[in-house]
């Protein structure tokens, strides 16, 4: 992608954001209030962190459907550790370790043993949900949460930003460093783009696939930590609400920016949060959120598909010539 | 000429951009004839076949079959005209039997998704087909359980299932067959010929031409060079290799090296891999280019992969700078100092949607980064310098490789190799789909590289191997014919590679 | 990655030795029919451990839930057999279930309500079919999205909670009917599966479904309308899921917006595990039916033994993992046979 088209894409993204924000603001001026913007950023944080992890798996051209289940297991593990009186850092590490381990397991199954990614990750996700029932037989855990300092992760501030948003920005920064600025990023993209050519170029393609799944699991559990911190309780279905927004963010971003990347995923997350937050302000109930997100996703995939956009462009030949 | 031929193609022209793939080509084919098409890669024979089978449409010329003019604008039109094509790698469904594959899509007179499949009926129709073309093959076996030749026969019968088929095109059907299997295929071709079918047969193996064909036509550089009867050619001692050779090609090769005392960098000793190549030995020296010539299926492709850690040899040794080496992956081979310019750059060499900088630096991420982070400025400068060195046209570092011509894509693969600074460079089919200007540049680059590294070129293009290499050897059916030598002439190399005849 | 093993040139003698398809070796017979033995074994073991397992009431309950599940997974079986995926089927069932419940509780009579539920199934089937088969968009992401859309609307119909029904209408009456000792529904579903088996084994339809998974290019080259076939499969999946959702509304006397989640794993497990029966790893309707009976028996028996939700969920996940592993193992074995 040349810098020029990237600039156009960023402009287009800014325009879409402005239009959506303008529409909601015209309906309800509170949309652009400081309080709502903070709420919006908080909303972005949970979904954004999970979507960041998924981005890596999509970059190496695989799928992970296990991360919602894994996140639930991570949430319950963390909750159980906190309830058991463990220090907060230990509990969070425990939760994140769950994500890492499941991710590595997925990665090895897919890369080394060549199991089909979709069904394998559905199965491991199912397993993770099963394990998440172990701690409390399915009831939610909130003992010691108030004392442990977990809730401060949600309520605290860092450099003037709400902590969840700061964590998202931090994770995104690390993600950008890895994917855009480090040699590993090159290896991730090369693996996804053309695995054979990458292997011939000396890229350890299997290791990159395992790493992508591991990062996806890790990020899913980090995102669920934020979620639990904001809701104040860990429960076995904590992760399930991550699936749709994460896929939508990655695919929406990739559709807007031409390929999956950290920035594209952040942009996708932002668009979704804008819409969800806006509709919430318009008093549209929570259970419509997946409907909105999935409709936008289907439309985006359809409209940005090269064959379909090509067909649309053929319908307006004059414009095509002007661009060329 | 008196009566018109059964198939008469006149003045066929076909252009792809600047490349004139077919230049005013005439071609005649008689009923009940096996006609071999010969020529090096890119000579125009496959373009002609694709026009005849309706895949490409011709720019100019006429096609008459049995006196009737046909346009052949689509595969369907070609099938309706009675032209049956068997691709080089026919598509078959492995779990279905031979008979089921032959009638796939026509299980019932009323074709559709909900027509009954009558196994007995299909077997009966297959038997009827075998009655028309008596061939010894068990069509009740699953295709996956069949030997390669039976799969080829199934593909041929699939092409001939329609009553009206009168011209059969076989595109290198023997490339995966053993000697004995080849005989069964030839028997089948004789049977089909006796039924009055006209057969066009594309091959790289000249010995097969004398065994099976009645006539042959040689293509070179998009033109028909000659058509002869096989008996006539034998009687008059016409040299097919000479017809196939491109006499002007000599200009594009850089002068040879006269260094003979360069140190041995890379050595293979009795390298073997079951069924692919055996007892291959050579030593590659600094200062010269070693050439290995072998046709498709001769084992050269597998050999190149075994040298680079993609495949593992069953026996034999590799020595690099005097030490024995074993590679389990390309990464290890690269680390040891070997770089392979693979034969299929689109699937093995490049990320087509990424730009020049991405592709060059990915070959050596250690060099492209510092403390794990990419050195963007330096990488751009390095890629720019490499692009200049390989004469990339146009020199747009941010352009995805999809937007470059084949020759310039290949230059990027070579730039990857330069970025790697290896001790051994192995070029496999370095100029397939590369225009003449880029070819000359690539050969010059190979010569330059040989100053400080050992260079091996492995190709099915005899002219290329002979033209660019200092020492050459041919591989025939997996076995080297003699040892690499400076003394081998172009004709000897060609005969060794095509017929397996030693000097 | 190029498959290097495929390029190897087999010697004539070795190739001629390749086994013909006549006569099953004992190992193959075990693989082909072993799963049915396992199904029987599960029922015998639980019958011994908990005699209530084979009490008429329990058997009846199991037959009902197995019938509904088997109906729901019919389309999925062929979609997976053709090498594609649909992860929206359970949400479409949930939506049709809630549509019926919403309409009935809103005063509509049952025939109208079932028509509404069915319409939903057709609608979502058409949506998936158009996007995946028609426009060739990625099946997984599209069906994730359409599934989420269906689930979301299902929740919205009940304003986030379930709807209980006071009547079960003609559907309830249908569910209560019996043929001898068997529930009529089980007989109907068995009949549907017999027809499906006929389509799969005796019509071009089934032949093309399996050929598609093996070599799409070959089927397209043979002139088969591949896109139309895939289109029909997705519509079918939507319709059978919707019918299952309608039946569940009467069976549960309620609309359950979140009933999809439990069927998700079971559906894929049944299809993949069932693929091990008869066809060496290829999903097929008889296998799916056997696997549904197996899963129903296993989960029901486990509940009688007092297993927790957690343990049963882990059994589900493990079975799916085992199913995937077996399929991949069976495929590589077949592949080796090809190149040996």
Coordinates of C-alpha atoms in Angstrom, one line a residue, chain B residues 104-330:
Chain B
X104 CA -19.0 -37.2 -13.8
X105 CA -21.8 -34.6 -14.5
X106 CA -23.4 -37.0 -17.0
X107 CA -24.6 -39.8 -14.7
X108 CA -28.0 -39.7 -16.2
X109 CA -29.4 -38.7 -19.6
X110 CA -31.2 -35.9 -17.8
X111 CA -28.3 -34.0 -16.3
X112 CA -29.1 -32.2 -13.0
X113 CA -28.6 -32.3 -9.3
X114 CA -31.4 -34.8 -8.5
X115 CA -31.0 -37.4 -11.2
X116 CA -30.7 -41.0 -10.2
X117 CA -27.2 -42.4 -10.2
X118 CA -27.3 -45.9 -11.6
X119 CA -24.0 -47.6 -11.0
X120 CA -24.8 -50.4 -13.3
X121 CA -25.7 -48.0 -16.1
X122 CA -22.5 -46.1 -15.6
X123 CA -20.5 -49.3 -15.7
X124 CA -22.4 -50.4 -18.9
X125 CA -21.6 -47.1 -20.6
X126 CA -18.0 -47.3 -19.5
X127 CA -17.9 -50.8 -21.0
X128 CA -19.4 -49.5 -24.2
X129 CA -16.7 -46.8 -24.3
X130 CA -14.1 -49.5 -23.8
X131 CA -15.6 -51.4 -26.6
X132 CA -15.1 -48.4 -28.9
X133 CA -11.6 -47.9 -27.7
X134 CA -10.4 -51.4 -26.5
X135 CA -8.0 -50.6 -23.7
X136 CA -7.0 -52.9 -20.8
X137 CA -8.0 -50.9 -17.7
X138 CA -10.1 -51.6 -14.7
X139 CA -12.6 -48.8 -14.5
X140 CA -14.3 -50.1 -11.3
X141 CA -11.4 -49.1 -9.1
X142 CA -11.3 -45.8 -7.2
X143 CA -9.0 -43.4 -9.0
X144 CA -6.9 -42.9 -5.9
X145 CA -6.1 -46.6 -6.0
X146 CA -5.1 -46.5 -9.7
X147 CA -1.5 -46.4 -11.0
X148 CA -0.7 -43.1 -12.7
X149 CA -1.2 -44.5 -16.2
X150 CA -4.7 -45.7 -15.5
X151 CA -5.6 -42.2 -14.1
X152 CA -4.3 -40.8 -17.4
X153 CA -6.4 -43.3 -19.3
X154 CA -9.4 -42.3 -17.3
X155 CA -8.7 -38.6 -18.1
X156 CA -8.5 -39.5 -21.8
X157 CA -11.7 -41.5 -21.7
X158 CA -13.4 -38.6 -19.9
X159 CA -12.4 -36.3 -22.7
X160 CA -13.6 -38.9 -25.3
X161 CA -16.9 -39.7 -23.6
X162 CA -18.8 -37.6 -26.1
X163 CA -19.7 -39.3 -29.4
X164 CA -18.5 -36.5 -31.5
X165 CA -14.9 -36.3 -30.3
X166 CA -12.6 -36.4 -33.3
X167 CA -9.4 -34.5 -32.3
X168 CA -7.6 -35.5 -29.1
X169 CA -5.0 -33.2 -27.5
X170 CA -2.6 -34.8 -25.0
X171 CA -0.4 -32.3 -23.0
X172 CA 2.7 -34.1 -21.7
X173 CA 0.8 -37.1 -20.6
X174 CA 3.9 -39.1 -19.8
X175 CA 5.5 -36.7 -17.3
X176 CA 4.5 -38.8 -14.3
X177 CA 4.6 -42.2 -15.9
X178 CA 7.2 -44.9 -15.6
X179 CA 8.7 -46.7 -18.7
X180 CA 6.3 -49.6 -18.5
X181 CA 3.3 -47.4 -17.9
X182 CA 4.3 -45.3 -20.9
X183 CA 4.1 -48.4 -23.0
X184 CA 0.5 -49.0 -21.9
X185 CA -0.4 -45.4 -22.7
X186 CA 1.2 -45.7 -26.2
X187 CA -0.8 -48.8 -26.8
X188 CA -3.9 -46.9 -26.0
X189 CA -2.9 -44.1 -28.4
X190 CA -2.4 -46.6 -31.1
X191 CA -5.9 -48.0 -30.4
X192 CA -7.4 -44.5 -30.6
X193 CA -5.5 -43.8 -33.8
X194 CA -6.9 -47.0 -35.3
X195 CA -10.4 -45.6 -34.6
X196 CA -9.6 -42.7 -36.8
X197 CA -9.0 -40.1 -34.1
X198 CA -6.5 -37.3 -34.8
X199 CA -4.1 -37.0 -31.9
X200 CA -1.9 -34.0 -31.0
X201 CA 0.8 -35.0 -28.6
X202 CA 2.9 -32.5 -26.7
X203 CA 6.1 -33.8 -25.3
X204 CA 9.6 -32.9 -24.3
X205 CA 10.9 -36.4 -24.9
X206 CA 12.3 -36.8 -28.4
X207 CA 12.7 -40.6 -28.0
X208 CA 8.9 -40.8 -27.6
X209 CA 8.4 -39.0 -30.8
X210 CA 10.1 -41.7 -32.8
X211 CA 8.3 -44.4 -30.9
X212 CA 4.7 -43.2 -31.3
X213 CA 4.3 -40.2 -33.6
X214 CA 3.7 -40.2 -37.4
X215 CA 4.7 -36.6 -37.9
X216 CA 6.1 -33.9 -35.8
X217 CA 6.0 -30.1 -35.8
X218 CA 8.7 -28.0 -34.2
X219 CA 8.0 -24.5 -32.8
X220 CA 10.5 -21.9 -32.0
X221 CA 9.9 -18.3 -30.8
X222 CA 6.2 -18.4 -31.7
X223 CA 6.8 -19.7 -35.3
X224 CA 6.4 -23.0 -36.8
X225 CA 9.9 -24.1 -37.8
X226 CA 9.3 -27.4 -39.5
X227 CA 6.9 -30.3 -40.0
X228 CA 8.3 -33.7 -41.0
X229 CA 7.2 -37.3 -41.1
X230 CA 9.0 -39.3 -38.5
X231 CA 10.2 -41.9 -41.1
X232 CA 11.4 -39.1 -43.4
X233 CA 13.3 -37.4 -40.5
X234 CA 15.0 -40.7 -39.7
X235 CA 15.8 -41.4 -43.3
X236 CA 17.3 -38.0 -44.0
X237 CA 19.0 -37.6 -40.6
X238 CA 17.1 -34.4 -39.6
X239 CA 18.2 -33.3 -36.2
X240 CA 15.2 -32.3 -34.1
X241 CA 17.4 -30.7 -31.3
X242 CA 18.9 -28.4 -33.9
X243 CA 15.4 -27.4 -35.0
X244 CA 14.5 -26.6 -31.5
X245 CA 17.6 -24.6 -30.7
X246 CA 17.4 -20.9 -30.9
X247 CA 20.4 -19.7 -32.9
X248 CA 20.1 -16.1 -31.9
X249 CA 20.0 -16.8 -28.2
X250 CA 23.8 -16.8 -28.0
X251 CA 24.0 -13.0 -27.8
X252 CA 22.3 -12.7 -24.5
X253 CA 24.8 -14.8 -22.6
X254 CA 27.8 -13.2 -20.9
X255 CA 31.3 -14.4 -21.7
X256 CA 32.4 -17.6 -19.9
X257 CA 34.9 -17.7 -17.1
X258 CA 38.3 -19.1 -17.7
X259 CA 39.0 -19.6 -14.0
X260 CA 39.3 -23.3 -13.3
X261 CA 41.0 -23.2 -10.0
X262 CA 38.3 -21.7 -7.8
X263 CA 37.9 -23.3 -4.4
X264 CA 35.2 -25.9 -4.1
X265 CA 32.4 -24.3 -2.0
X266 CA 29.5 -26.8 -2.3
X267 CA 29.7 -30.5 -3.0
X268 CA 27.2 -33.2 -3.5
X269 CA 28.3 -36.9 -3.1
X270 CA 26.1 -39.7 -4.4
X271 CA 22.9 -37.9 -3.5
X272 CA 19.8 -40.1 -4.0
X273 CA 16.1 -39.9 -3.4
X274 CA 14.0 -42.9 -4.1
X275 CA 12.3 -42.7 -7.5
X276 CA 13.4 -39.1 -8.1
X277 CA 17.2 -38.9 -8.6
X278 CA 20.1 -41.2 -7.8
X279 CA 23.9 -40.9 -7.3
X280 CA 24.2 -37.3 -8.2
X281 CA 27.6 -35.9 -7.5
X282 CA 29.0 -32.5 -8.3
X283 CA 31.2 -29.8 -6.9
X284 CA 30.5 -26.2 -7.3
X285 CA 33.4 -23.8 -7.3
X286 CA 33.8 -20.1 -6.8
X287 CA 34.4 -18.3 -10.0
X288 CA 32.4 -20.5 -12.3
X289 CA 28.8 -21.5 -13.0
X290 CA 27.8 -25.1 -12.8
X291 CA 24.9 -26.1 -15.1
X292 CA 22.5 -29.0 -14.6
X293 CA 20.2 -29.7 -17.5
X294 CA 17.2 -32.0 -17.1
X295 CA 13.7 -32.2 -18.6
X296 CA 10.5 -31.8 -16.6
X297 CA 10.2 -35.1 -14.6
X298 CA 13.9 -35.9 -14.9
X299 CA 14.4 -35.2 -11.1
X300 CA 16.1 -31.8 -11.4
X301 CA 13.3 -30.1 -9.5
X302 CA 13.5 -32.5 -6.6
X303 CA 17.3 -32.3 -6.7
X304 CA 17.2 -28.6 -6.3
X305 CA 14.8 -28.9 -3.4
X306 CA 17.0 -31.6 -1.7
X307 CA 20.0 -29.2 -1.9
X308 CA 18.0 -26.5 -0.1
X309 CA 16.5 -28.5 2.7
X310 CA 13.0 -28.6 1.3
X311 CA 13.2 -32.3 0.6
X312 CA 15.5 -34.7 2.4
X313 CA 17.8 -37.0 0.4
X314 CA 17.6 -40.7 1.3
X315 CA 21.3 -41.2 1.0
X316 CA 24.5 -39.3 0.0
X317 CA 26.2 -36.3 1.5
X318 CA 26.4 -32.5 1.1
X319 CA 29.5 -30.6 1.9
X320 CA 29.7 -26.9 2.3
X321 CA 33.1 -25.2 2.6
X322 CA 34.6 -28.5 3.5
X323 CA 32.2 -29.5 6.2
X324 CA 29.4 -32.0 6.0
X325 CA 25.9 -30.4 6.2
X326 CA 22.4 -31.7 6.7
X327 CA 19.4 -29.4 6.2
X328 CA 16.0 -30.0 7.8
X329 CA 14.5 -26.8 6.4
X330 CA 15.3 -24.0 4.1

